[in-house]
PDB file of C-alpha atoms and ligand atoms in Angstrom:
ATOM      1  CA  UNK E   1     -11.466 -22.528   1.589  1.00 65.00           C
ATOM      2  CA  UNK E   2     -14.377 -20.395   2.177  1.00 93.00           C
ATOM      3  CA  UNK E   3     -16.638 -19.625  -0.967  1.00 97.00           C
ATOM      4  CA  UNK E   4     -18.942 -16.750   0.014  1.00 97.00           C
ATOM      5  CA  UNK E   5     -22.363 -15.940  -1.800  1.00 97.00           C
ATOM      6  CA  UNK E   6     -21.952 -13.295  -4.243  1.00 97.00           C
ATOM      7  CA  UNK E   7     -24.179 -10.331  -4.006  1.00 98.00           C
ATOM      8  CA  UNK E   8     -26.204  -9.322  -7.186  1.00 97.00           C
ATOM      9  CA  UNK E   9     -27.321  -5.985  -8.079  1.00 97.00           C
ATOM     10  CA  UNK E  10     -30.375  -6.519  -6.069  1.00 96.00           C
ATOM     11  CA  UNK E  11     -28.363  -5.760  -2.886  1.00 97.00           C
ATOM     12  CA  UNK E  12     -28.063  -2.000  -1.829  1.00 97.00           C
ATOM     13  CA  UNK E  13     -24.529  -2.747  -0.636  1.00 98.00           C
ATOM     14  CA  UNK E  14     -23.225  -2.688  -3.987  1.00 98.00           C
ATOM     15  CA  UNK E  15     -23.897   0.907  -4.538  1.00 98.00           C
ATOM     16  CA  UNK E  16     -22.028   1.966  -1.419  1.00 98.00           C
ATOM     17  CA  UNK E  17     -18.539   3.374  -1.330  1.00 98.00           C
ATOM     18  CA  UNK E  18     -16.091   0.880   0.396  1.00 98.00           C
ATOM     19  CA  UNK E  19     -13.791   2.038   3.174  1.00 98.00           C
ATOM     20  CA  UNK E  20      -9.701   2.302   2.846  1.00 98.00           C
ATOM     21  CA  UNK E  21      -7.961  -0.525   4.724  1.00 98.00           C
ATOM     22  CA  UNK E  22      -6.196   0.452   7.615  1.00 98.00           C
ATOM     23  CA  UNK E  23      -5.030  -2.793   9.192  1.00 98.00           C
ATOM     24  CA  UNK E  24      -2.675  -5.245   7.225  1.00 98.00           C
ATOM     25  CA  UNK E  25      -3.393  -8.111   9.146  1.00 98.00           C
ATOM     26  CA  UNK E  26      -4.814 -11.792   9.353  1.00 97.00           C
ATOM     27  CA  UNK E  27      -8.270 -10.343   8.700  1.00 97.00           C
ATOM     28  CA  UNK E  28      -7.144  -8.905   5.599  1.00 98.00           C
ATOM     29  CA  UNK E  29      -5.468 -12.196   4.325  1.00 98.00           C
ATOM     30  CA  UNK E  30      -8.390 -14.251   5.317  1.00 98.00           C
ATOM     31  CA  UNK E  31     -10.752 -11.891   3.322  1.00 98.00           C
ATOM     32  CA  UNK E  32      -8.424 -11.923   0.079  1.00 98.00           C
ATOM     33  CA  UNK E  33      -8.333 -15.887   0.485  1.00 98.00           C
ATOM     34  CA  UNK E  34     -12.266 -16.001   0.605  1.00 98.00           C
ATOM     35  CA  UNK E  35     -12.236 -13.600  -2.406  1.00 98.00           C
ATOM     36  CA  UNK E  36     -10.179 -15.724  -4.438  1.00 98.00           C
ATOM     37  CA  UNK E  37     -12.245 -18.971  -3.295  1.00 98.00           C
ATOM     38  CA  UNK E  38     -15.409 -17.301  -4.352  1.00 98.00           C
ATOM     39  CA  UNK E  39     -14.163 -15.815  -7.565  1.00 98.00           C
ATOM     40  CA  UNK E  40     -12.777 -19.079  -8.572  1.00 97.00           C
ATOM     41  CA  UNK E  41     -15.969 -20.940  -7.841  1.00 97.00           C
ATOM     42  CA  UNK E  42     -17.766 -18.805 -10.254  1.00 96.00           C
ATOM     43  CA  UNK E  43     -15.128 -18.644 -12.783  1.00 95.00           C
ATOM     44  CA  UNK E  44     -14.688 -15.016 -12.478  1.00 96.00           C
ATOM     45  CA  UNK E  45     -11.439 -13.135 -13.284  1.00 97.00           C
ATOM     46  CA  UNK E  46     -12.130 -10.340 -10.978  1.00 98.00           C
ATOM     47  CA  UNK E  47     -13.686  -9.619  -7.733  1.00 98.00           C
ATOM     48  CA  UNK E  48     -14.162  -6.767  -5.153  1.00 98.00           C
ATOM     49  CA  UNK E  49     -14.933  -7.175  -1.516  1.00 98.00           C
ATOM     50  CA  UNK E  50     -18.118  -5.727  -1.496  1.00 98.00           C
ATOM     51  CA  UNK E  51     -19.293  -8.245  -4.076  1.00 98.00           C
ATOM     52  CA  UNK E  52     -19.118 -10.870  -0.812  1.00 98.00           C
ATOM     53  CA  UNK E  53     -20.528  -8.097   1.516  1.00 98.00           C
ATOM     54  CA  UNK E  54     -17.279  -6.736   2.811  1.00 98.00           C
ATOM     55  CA  UNK E  55     -16.924  -2.878   2.453  1.00 98.00           C
ATOM     56  CA  UNK E  56     -13.450  -2.651   2.212  1.00 98.00           C
ATOM     57  CA  UNK E  57     -11.245  -1.356  -0.556  1.00 98.00           C
ATOM     58  CA  UNK E  58     -10.110  -4.580  -1.726  1.00 98.00           C
ATOM     59  CA  UNK E  59     -10.043  -6.403  -5.215  1.00 98.00           C
ATOM     60  CA  UNK E  60      -8.718  -9.689  -6.846  1.00 98.00           C
ATOM     61  CA  UNK E  61      -7.810 -10.374 -10.287  1.00 98.00           C
ATOM     62  CA  UNK E  62      -7.139 -13.627 -12.004  1.00 98.00           C
ATOM     63  CA  UNK E  63      -6.226 -13.219 -15.684  1.00 97.00           C
ATOM     64  CA  UNK E  64      -3.215 -15.840 -15.675  1.00 96.00           C
ATOM     65  CA  UNK E  65      -5.223 -17.927 -18.236  1.00 95.00           C
ATOM     66  CA  UNK E  66      -5.324 -14.906 -20.473  1.00 94.00           C
ATOM     67  CA  UNK E  67      -1.713 -14.107 -20.077  1.00 94.00           C
ATOM     68  CA  UNK E  68      -1.831 -11.315 -17.810  1.00 95.00           C
ATOM     69  CA  UNK E  69      -1.551 -11.399 -13.807  1.00 97.00           C
ATOM     70  CA  UNK E  70      -3.092 -12.840 -10.763  1.00 97.00           C
ATOM     71  CA  UNK E  71      -2.944 -10.830  -7.521  1.00 98.00           C
ATOM     72  CA  UNK E  72      -4.699  -8.737  -4.567  1.00 98.00           C
ATOM     73  CA  UNK E  73      -4.839  -4.982  -4.652  1.00 98.00           C
ATOM     74  CA  UNK E  74      -5.583  -3.099  -1.646  1.00 98.00           C
ATOM     75  CA  UNK E  75      -6.654   0.630  -1.592  1.00 98.00           C
ATOM     76  CA  UNK E  76      -6.230   0.921  -5.208  1.00 98.00           C
ATOM     77  CA  UNK E  77      -6.166   3.986  -6.932  1.00 98.00           C
ATOM     78  CA  UNK E  78      -5.816   5.197 -10.864  1.00 98.00           C
ATOM     79  CA  UNK E  79      -2.524   7.131 -11.216  1.00 98.00           C
ATOM     80  CA  UNK E  80      -2.781   7.350 -14.992  1.00 98.00           C
ATOM     81  CA  UNK E  81      -5.265   6.109 -17.982  1.00 98.00           C
ATOM     82  CA  UNK E  82      -4.263   6.491 -21.864  1.00 98.00           C
ATOM     83  CA  UNK E  83      -6.424   8.543 -23.827  1.00 98.00           C
ATOM     84  CA  UNK E  84      -6.800   5.735 -26.448  1.00 98.00           C
ATOM     85  CA  UNK E  85     -10.043   3.882 -25.484  1.00 98.00           C
ATOM     86  CA  UNK E  86     -10.871  -0.172 -25.933  1.00 98.00           C
ATOM     87  CA  UNK E  87     -14.183  -1.648 -27.056  1.00 96.00           C
ATOM     88  CA  UNK E  88     -14.937  -4.718 -25.504  1.00 95.00           C
ATOM     89  CA  UNK E  89     -17.673  -7.057 -23.649  1.00 95.00           C
ATOM     90  CA  UNK E  90     -18.068  -6.766 -19.939  1.00 97.00           C
ATOM     91  CA  UNK E  91     -19.743  -8.953 -17.509  1.00 97.00           C
ATOM     92  CA  UNK E  92     -19.997  -9.088 -13.766  1.00 98.00           C
ATOM     93  CA  UNK E  93     -20.623 -11.883 -11.533  1.00 97.00           C
ATOM     94  CA  UNK E  94     -22.988  -9.499  -9.480  1.00 98.00           C
ATOM     95  CA  UNK E  95     -24.964  -9.060 -12.942  1.00 97.00           C
ATOM     96  CA  UNK E  96     -25.786 -12.878 -13.922  1.00 95.00           C
ATOM     97  CA  UNK E  97     -26.534 -13.790 -17.209  1.00 92.00           C
ATOM     98  CA  UNK E  98     -25.642 -10.336 -18.790  1.00 95.00           C
ATOM     99  CA  UNK E  99     -22.856  -8.769 -20.788  1.00 95.00           C
ATOM    100  CA  UNK E 100     -22.456  -5.642 -22.615  1.00 96.00           C
ATOM    101  CA  UNK E 101     -19.917  -3.653 -24.764  1.00 96.00           C
ATOM    102  CA  UNK E 102     -18.421  -0.933 -22.837  1.00 97.00           C
ATOM    103  CA  UNK E 103     -15.702   1.618 -23.761  1.00 97.00           C
ATOM    104  CA  UNK E 104     -12.732   1.821 -21.313  1.00 98.00           C
ATOM    105  CA  UNK E 105      -9.249   3.269 -21.613  1.00 98.00           C
ATOM    106  CA  UNK E 106      -6.877   0.779 -23.400  1.00 98.00           C
ATOM    107  CA  UNK E 107      -4.107   1.378 -20.697  1.00 98.00           C
ATOM    108  CA  UNK E 108      -4.070   2.045 -16.975  1.00 98.00           C
ATOM    109  CA  UNK E 109      -1.198   2.695 -14.327  1.00 98.00           C
ATOM    110  CA  UNK E 110      -2.562   1.822 -10.453  1.00 98.00           C
ATOM    111  CA  UNK E 111      -1.333   2.504  -7.200  1.00 98.00           C
ATOM    112  CA  UNK E 112      -2.031   0.133  -4.541  1.00 98.00           C
ATOM    113  CA  UNK E 113      -0.680  -1.649  -1.383  1.00 98.00           C
ATOM    114  CA  UNK E 114       0.141  -5.275  -0.965  1.00 98.00           C
ATOM    115  CA  UNK E 115      -1.246  -7.385   1.818  1.00 98.00           C
ATOM    116  CA  UNK E 116       1.503  -6.192   3.934  1.00 98.00           C
ATOM    117  CA  UNK E 117       0.857  -2.381   3.404  1.00 98.00           C
ATOM    118  CA  UNK E 118       3.806  -1.907   0.991  1.00 98.00           C
ATOM    119  CA  UNK E 119       3.108   1.029  -1.706  1.00 98.00           C
ATOM    120  CA  UNK E 120       3.206  -0.395  -5.276  1.00 98.00           C
ATOM    121  CA  UNK E 121       2.327   0.190  -8.842  1.00 98.00           C
ATOM    122  CA  UNK E 122       0.958  -1.905 -11.610  1.00 98.00           C
ATOM    123  CA  UNK E 123       0.314  -1.256 -15.347  1.00 98.00           C
ATOM    124  CA  UNK E 124      -2.039  -3.032 -17.430  1.00 97.00           C
ATOM    125  CA  UNK E 125      -3.596  -3.112 -20.752  1.00 97.00           C
ATOM    126  CA  UNK E 126      -6.614  -4.164 -22.689  1.00 97.00           C
ATOM    127  CA  UNK E 127      -8.274  -6.934 -20.417  1.00 97.00           C
ATOM    128  CA  UNK E 128      -6.222  -6.178 -17.583  1.00 98.00           C
ATOM    129  CA  UNK E 129      -6.997  -2.301 -17.850  1.00 98.00           C
ATOM    130  CA  UNK E 130     -10.576  -3.374 -18.240  1.00 98.00           C
ATOM    131  CA  UNK E 131     -10.560  -5.369 -15.195  1.00 98.00           C
ATOM    132  CA  UNK E 132      -8.897  -3.134 -12.739  1.00 98.00           C
ATOM    133  CA  UNK E 133     -11.314  -0.259 -13.797  1.00 98.00           C
ATOM    134  CA  UNK E 134     -14.096  -2.473 -13.561  1.00 98.00           C
ATOM    135  CA  UNK E 135     -13.182  -3.760  -9.874  1.00 98.00           C
ATOM    136  CA  UNK E 136     -12.366  -0.066  -9.063  1.00 98.00           C
ATOM    137  CA  UNK E 137     -15.770   1.014 -10.037  1.00 98.00           C
ATOM    138  CA  UNK E 138     -17.052  -1.606  -7.379  1.00 98.00           C
ATOM    139  CA  UNK E 139     -15.087   0.054  -4.836  1.00 98.00           C
ATOM    140  CA  UNK E 140     -16.869   3.276  -5.482  1.00 98.00           C
ATOM    141  CA  UNK E 141     -20.581   1.617  -5.609  1.00 98.00           C
ATOM    142  CA  UNK E 142     -20.532   1.751  -9.385  1.00 98.00           C
ATOM    143  CA  UNK E 143     -21.827  -1.155 -11.445  1.00 98.00           C
ATOM    144  CA  UNK E 144     -20.728  -1.488 -14.920  1.00 98.00           C
ATOM    145  CA  UNK E 145     -24.370  -1.686 -16.375  1.00 97.00           C
ATOM    146  CA  UNK E 146     -24.955   1.917 -14.864  1.00 94.00           C
ATOM    147  CA  UNK E 147     -22.178   3.128 -17.155  1.00 97.00           C
ATOM    148  CA  UNK E 148     -23.563   1.685 -20.466  1.00 97.00           C
ATOM    149  CA  UNK E 149     -24.362   3.768 -23.363  1.00 96.00           C
ATOM    150  CA  UNK E 150     -27.726   5.273 -23.008  1.00 96.00           C
ATOM    151  CA  UNK E 151     -29.070   3.340 -25.954  1.00 95.00           C
ATOM    152  CA  UNK E 152     -27.672   0.306 -24.941  1.00 95.00           C
ATOM    153  CA  UNK E 153     -28.663   0.718 -21.275  1.00 96.00           C
ATOM    154  CA  UNK E 154     -32.372   1.037 -22.553  1.00 96.00           C
ATOM    155  CA  UNK E 155     -32.019  -2.091 -24.965  1.00 95.00           C
ATOM    156  CA  UNK E 156     -30.787  -4.217 -21.869  1.00 96.00           C
ATOM    157  CA  UNK E 157     -33.135  -2.317 -19.208  1.00 96.00           C
ATOM    158  CA  UNK E 158     -35.849  -5.186 -18.980  1.00 95.00           C
ATOM    159  CA  UNK E 159     -33.088  -7.632 -18.254  1.00 96.00           C
ATOM    160  CA  UNK E 160     -31.278  -5.238 -15.996  1.00 96.00           C
ATOM    161  CA  UNK E 161     -34.505  -4.671 -13.903  1.00 96.00           C
ATOM    162  CA  UNK E 162     -35.036  -8.381 -13.563  1.00 95.00           C
ATOM    163  CA  UNK E 163     -31.756  -9.066 -12.015  1.00 95.00           C
ATOM    164  CA  UNK E 164     -32.517  -6.267  -9.576  1.00 95.00           C
ATOM    165  CA  UNK E 165     -35.359  -7.964  -8.633  1.00 95.00           C
ATOM    166  CA  UNK E 166     -33.491 -11.047  -8.092  1.00 92.00           C
ATOM    167  CA  UNK E 167     -34.715 -13.025 -10.965  1.00 92.00           C
ATOM    168  CA  UNK E 168     -32.769 -15.132 -13.287  1.00 90.00           C
ATOM    169  CA  UNK E 169     -32.208 -13.776 -17.160  1.00 90.00           C
ATOM    170  CA  UNK E 170     -32.207 -17.126 -19.135  1.00 86.00           C
ATOM    171  CA  UNK E 171     -32.474 -15.691 -22.783  1.00 87.00           C
ATOM    172  CA  UNK E 172     -30.752 -12.271 -22.448  1.00 89.00           C
ATOM    173  CA  UNK E 173     -31.681  -9.643 -24.851  1.00 90.00           C
ATOM    174  CA  UNK E 174     -29.418  -9.629 -27.999  1.00 90.00           C
ATOM    175  CA  UNK E 175     -28.148  -5.871 -28.376  1.00 90.00           C
ATOM    176  CA  UNK E 176     -28.469  -4.354 -31.846  1.00 90.00           C
ATOM    177  CA  UNK E 177     -24.651  -3.927 -32.243  1.00 88.00           C
ATOM    178  CA  UNK E 178     -24.002  -7.488 -31.664  1.00 86.00           C
ATOM    179  CA  UNK E 179     -26.572  -8.208 -34.348  1.00 81.00           C
ATOM    180  CA  UNK E 180     -24.679  -6.052 -36.812  1.00 80.00           C
ATOM    181  CA  UNK E 181     -21.418  -7.541 -36.081  1.00 76.00           C
ATOM    182  CA  UNK E 182     -22.885 -10.984 -36.684  1.00 73.00           C
ATOM    183  CA  UNK E 183     -24.320 -10.091 -40.147  1.00 68.00           C
TER     184      UNK E 183
HETATM  185 NI1  LIG V 201     -18.193  -6.869 -11.413  1.00 74.70          NI
END
């Protein structure tokens, strides 16, 4: 068991592109174990290797409790995505204290390799599709807050800047769309 510290958007590594995995060895298996441990410790549902400081194209997902799957995905790539989109709240262990609405395709098909290097595909919809797309963005050095609608990004920019400076957000800004929904 090795729980690693999860980098926040203060760290430049989160904006770098991760490298493809070439060796399917015990180092990879240990990395994946650390990723599952680190994710579970923070009650996350997805994690990319870069979030524990390893710039390799590996992600883990645990959406078992939501009725989906748990697994590790190496060198994942998007094969297909539905034109139909979904709305949903998104958060990230690297952006602690903040969540916001982000449109994503409703369904995706992903190609990836398993821990032995075998080529596989997996399909997912709704929350699982969102998790795959969110974690694959991390592998390309992208964080979800930078993909928000410009208006929403502006509303949350104070909090985002605080987190980028390594500060905590105790009382996150309530975006307008949420107030509208509540009323
Ligand atoms: Ni994330």
